[in-house]
Coordinates of N, CA, C and O in Angstrom, one line a residue:
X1 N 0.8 -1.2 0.0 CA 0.0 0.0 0.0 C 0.9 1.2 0.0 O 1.7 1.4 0.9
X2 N 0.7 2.3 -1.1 CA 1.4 3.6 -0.9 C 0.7 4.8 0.2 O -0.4 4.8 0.8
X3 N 1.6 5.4 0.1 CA 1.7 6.5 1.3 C 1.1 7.7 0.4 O 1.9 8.2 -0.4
X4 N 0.0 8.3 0.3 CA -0.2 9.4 -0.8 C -0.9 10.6 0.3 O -1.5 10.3 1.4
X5 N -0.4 11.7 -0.2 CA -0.8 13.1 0.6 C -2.3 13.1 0.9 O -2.5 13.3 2.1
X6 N -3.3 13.1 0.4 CA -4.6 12.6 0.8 C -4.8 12.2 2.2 O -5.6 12.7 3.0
X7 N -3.9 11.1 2.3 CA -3.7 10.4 4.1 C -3.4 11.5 5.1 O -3.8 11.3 6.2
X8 N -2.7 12.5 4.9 CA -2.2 13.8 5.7 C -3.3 14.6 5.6 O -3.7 14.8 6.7
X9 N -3.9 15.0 5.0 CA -4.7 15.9 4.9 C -5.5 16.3 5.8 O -5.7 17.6 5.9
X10 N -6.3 15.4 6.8 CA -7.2 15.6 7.8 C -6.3 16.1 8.8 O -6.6 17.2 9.3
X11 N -5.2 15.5 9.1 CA -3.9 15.9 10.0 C -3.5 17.2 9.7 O -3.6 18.0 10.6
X12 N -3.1 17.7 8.4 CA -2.8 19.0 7.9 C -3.5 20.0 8.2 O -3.0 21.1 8.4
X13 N -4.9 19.7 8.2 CA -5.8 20.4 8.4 C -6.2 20.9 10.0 O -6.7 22.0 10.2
X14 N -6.0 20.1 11.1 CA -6.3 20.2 12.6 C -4.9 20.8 12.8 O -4.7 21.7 13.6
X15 N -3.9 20.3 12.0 CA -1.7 20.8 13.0 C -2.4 22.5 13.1 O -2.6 23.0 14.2
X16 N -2.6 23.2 12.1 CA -2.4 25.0 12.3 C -3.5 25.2 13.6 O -3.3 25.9 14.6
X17 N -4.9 24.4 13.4 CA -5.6 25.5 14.5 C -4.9 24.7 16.3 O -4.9 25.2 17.4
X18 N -4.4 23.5 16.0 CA -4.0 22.8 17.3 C -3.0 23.6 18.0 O -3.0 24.0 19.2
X19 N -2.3 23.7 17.0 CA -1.0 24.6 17.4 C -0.8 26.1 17.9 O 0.1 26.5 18.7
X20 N -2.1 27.1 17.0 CA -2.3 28.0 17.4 C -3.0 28.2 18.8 O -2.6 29.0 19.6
X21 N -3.9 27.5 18.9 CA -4.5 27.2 20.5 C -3.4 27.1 21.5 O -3.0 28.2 22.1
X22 N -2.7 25.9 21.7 CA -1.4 25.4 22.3 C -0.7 26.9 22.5 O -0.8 27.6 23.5
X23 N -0.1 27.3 21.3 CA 0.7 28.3 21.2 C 0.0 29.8 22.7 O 0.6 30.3 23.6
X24 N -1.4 29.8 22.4 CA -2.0 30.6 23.6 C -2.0 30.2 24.7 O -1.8 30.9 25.7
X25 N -2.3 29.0 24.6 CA -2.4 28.8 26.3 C -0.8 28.8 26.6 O -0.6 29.5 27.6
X26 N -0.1 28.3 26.3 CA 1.4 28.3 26.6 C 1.7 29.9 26.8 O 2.0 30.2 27.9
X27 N 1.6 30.7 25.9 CA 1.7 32.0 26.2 C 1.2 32.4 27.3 O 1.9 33.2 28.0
X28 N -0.2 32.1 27.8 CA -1.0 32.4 28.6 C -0.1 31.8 30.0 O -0.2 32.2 31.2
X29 N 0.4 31.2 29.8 CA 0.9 30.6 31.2 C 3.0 30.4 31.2 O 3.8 29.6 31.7
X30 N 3.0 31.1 30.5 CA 4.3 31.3 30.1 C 5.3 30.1 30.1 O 6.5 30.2 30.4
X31 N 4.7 29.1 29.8 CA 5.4 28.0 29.7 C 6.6 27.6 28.1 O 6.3 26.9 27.2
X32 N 7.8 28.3 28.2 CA 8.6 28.2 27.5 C 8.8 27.2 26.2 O 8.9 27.4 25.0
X33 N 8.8 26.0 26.8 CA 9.1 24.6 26.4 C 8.1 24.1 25.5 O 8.4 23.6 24.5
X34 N 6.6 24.4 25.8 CA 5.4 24.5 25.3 C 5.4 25.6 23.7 O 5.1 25.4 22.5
X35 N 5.9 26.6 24.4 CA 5.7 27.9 23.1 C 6.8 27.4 21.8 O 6.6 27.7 20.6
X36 N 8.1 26.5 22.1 CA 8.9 25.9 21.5 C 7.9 24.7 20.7 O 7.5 25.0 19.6
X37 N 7.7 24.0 21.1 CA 6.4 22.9 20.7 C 5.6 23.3 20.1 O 5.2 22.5 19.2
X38 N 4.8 24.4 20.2 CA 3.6 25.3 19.5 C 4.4 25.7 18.2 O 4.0 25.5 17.0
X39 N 5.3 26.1 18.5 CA 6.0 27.1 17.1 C 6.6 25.8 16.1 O 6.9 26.0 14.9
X40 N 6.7 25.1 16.5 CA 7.2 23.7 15.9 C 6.4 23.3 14.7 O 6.6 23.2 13.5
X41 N 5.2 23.0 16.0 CA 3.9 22.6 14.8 C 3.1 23.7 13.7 O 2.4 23.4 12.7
X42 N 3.7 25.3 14.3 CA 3.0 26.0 13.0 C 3.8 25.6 12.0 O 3.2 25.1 11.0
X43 N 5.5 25.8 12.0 CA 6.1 25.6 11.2 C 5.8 24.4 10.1 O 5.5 24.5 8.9
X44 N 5.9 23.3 10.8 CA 5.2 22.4 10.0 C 4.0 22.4 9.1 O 3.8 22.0 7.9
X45 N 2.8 23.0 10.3 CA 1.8 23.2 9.3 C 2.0 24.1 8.0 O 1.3 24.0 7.0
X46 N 3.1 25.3 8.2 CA 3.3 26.0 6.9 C 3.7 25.3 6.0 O 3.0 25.1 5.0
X47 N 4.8 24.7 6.2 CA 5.5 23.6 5.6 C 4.5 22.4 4.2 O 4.5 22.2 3.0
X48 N 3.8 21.8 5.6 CA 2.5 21.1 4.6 C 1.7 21.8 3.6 O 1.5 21.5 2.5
X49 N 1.3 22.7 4.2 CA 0.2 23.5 3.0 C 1.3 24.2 1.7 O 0.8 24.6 0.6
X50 N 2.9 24.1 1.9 CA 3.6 24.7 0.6 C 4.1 23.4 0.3 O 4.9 23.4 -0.6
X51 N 3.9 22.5 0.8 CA 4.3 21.3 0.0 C 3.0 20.9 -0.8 O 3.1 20.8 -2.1
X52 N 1.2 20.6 0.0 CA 0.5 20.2 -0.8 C -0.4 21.5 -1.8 O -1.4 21.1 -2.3
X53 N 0.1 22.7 -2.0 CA 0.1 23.7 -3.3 C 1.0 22.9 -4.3 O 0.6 22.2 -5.3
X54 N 2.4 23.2 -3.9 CA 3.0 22.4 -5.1 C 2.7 21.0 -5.9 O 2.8 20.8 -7.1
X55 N 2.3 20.3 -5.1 CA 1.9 18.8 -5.9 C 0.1 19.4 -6.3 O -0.4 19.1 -7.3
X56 N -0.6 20.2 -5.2 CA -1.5 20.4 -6.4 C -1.6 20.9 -7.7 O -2.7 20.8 -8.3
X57 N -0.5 21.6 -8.1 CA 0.1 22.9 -8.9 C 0.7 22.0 -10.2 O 0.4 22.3 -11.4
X58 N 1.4 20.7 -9.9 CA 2.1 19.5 -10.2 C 0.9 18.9 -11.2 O 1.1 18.7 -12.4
X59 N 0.0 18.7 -10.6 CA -1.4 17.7 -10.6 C -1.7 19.3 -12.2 O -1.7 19.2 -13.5
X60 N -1.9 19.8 -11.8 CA -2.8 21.2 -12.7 C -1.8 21.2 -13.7 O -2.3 20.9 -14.8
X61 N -0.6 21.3 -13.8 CA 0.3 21.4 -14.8 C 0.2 20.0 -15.9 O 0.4 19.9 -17.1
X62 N -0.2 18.9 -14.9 CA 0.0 17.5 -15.6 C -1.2 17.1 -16.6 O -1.2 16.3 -17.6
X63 N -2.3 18.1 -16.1 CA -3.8 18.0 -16.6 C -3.5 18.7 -17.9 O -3.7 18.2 -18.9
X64 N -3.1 19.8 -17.8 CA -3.3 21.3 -19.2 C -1.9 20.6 -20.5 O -1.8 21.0 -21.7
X65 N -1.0 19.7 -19.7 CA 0.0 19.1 -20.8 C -1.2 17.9 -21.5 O -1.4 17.8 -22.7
X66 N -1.7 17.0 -20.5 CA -2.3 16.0 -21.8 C -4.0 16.6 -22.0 O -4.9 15.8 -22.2
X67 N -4.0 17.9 -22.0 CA -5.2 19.1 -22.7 C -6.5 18.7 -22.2 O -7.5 18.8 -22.8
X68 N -6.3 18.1 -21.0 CA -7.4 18.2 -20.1 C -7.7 19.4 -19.0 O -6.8 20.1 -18.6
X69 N -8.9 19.4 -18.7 CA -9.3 20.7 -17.9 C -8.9 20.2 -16.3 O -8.9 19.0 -16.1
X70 N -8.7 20.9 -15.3 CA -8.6 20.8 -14.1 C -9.7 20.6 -13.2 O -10.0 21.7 -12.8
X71 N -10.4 19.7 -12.6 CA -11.1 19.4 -12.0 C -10.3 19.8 -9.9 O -9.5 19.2 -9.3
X72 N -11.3 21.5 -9.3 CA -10.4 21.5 -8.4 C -11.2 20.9 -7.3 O -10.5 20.7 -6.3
X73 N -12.2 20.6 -7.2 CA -13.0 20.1 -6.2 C -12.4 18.6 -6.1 O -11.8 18.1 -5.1
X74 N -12.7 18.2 -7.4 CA -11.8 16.4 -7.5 C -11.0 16.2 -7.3 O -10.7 15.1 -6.8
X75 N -9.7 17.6 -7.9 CA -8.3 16.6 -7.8 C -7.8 15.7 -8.9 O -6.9 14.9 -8.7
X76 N -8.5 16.0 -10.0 CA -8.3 14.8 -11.0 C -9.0 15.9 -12.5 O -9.8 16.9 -12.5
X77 N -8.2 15.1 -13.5 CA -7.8 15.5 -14.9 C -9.7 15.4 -14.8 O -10.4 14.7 -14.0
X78 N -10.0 16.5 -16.0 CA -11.7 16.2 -16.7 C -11.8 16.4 -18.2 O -12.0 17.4 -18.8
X79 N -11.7 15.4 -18.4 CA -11.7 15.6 -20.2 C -13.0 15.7 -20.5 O -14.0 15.3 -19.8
X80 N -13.0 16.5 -21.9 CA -14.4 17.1 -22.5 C -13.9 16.4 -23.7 O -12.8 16.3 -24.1
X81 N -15.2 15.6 -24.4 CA -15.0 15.1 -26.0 C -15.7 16.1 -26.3 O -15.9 16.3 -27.5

């Protein structure tokens, strides 16, 4: 079984608001070690969302070479006869 970005997604999606929470209460309570751990996980979540632009960008570029239209809701090539 492969490993495809799809499987991250839900994850990708909760790391920014998790972290930003964390990131306040840690602030809120000045816990150092924590605001280190918070800042960790934004990074990452930036990280994820410019990694999955690019492979969607990848995906868009791969559709308009074999002159198919971009389906963005799907994620997948939509040919018109």
């Amino acid at each position: 079984m492969s490993l495809s970005t799809v499987n991250f997604l839900p994850f990708s999606l909760l790391l920014a608001p998790v972290s930003a929470l964390l990131l306040w209460f840690a602030l809120k309570k000045k816990k150092v070690w924590l605001i280190r751990l918070a800042m960790v996980g934004l990074v990452f979540a930036a990280l994820l969302l410019v990694v999955f632009q690019y492979l969607d960008f990848k995906q868009f570029e791969n559709c308009l070479s074999q002159g198919a239209n971009y389906g963005v809701f799907r994620g997948s090539c939509i040919q018109f006869n």
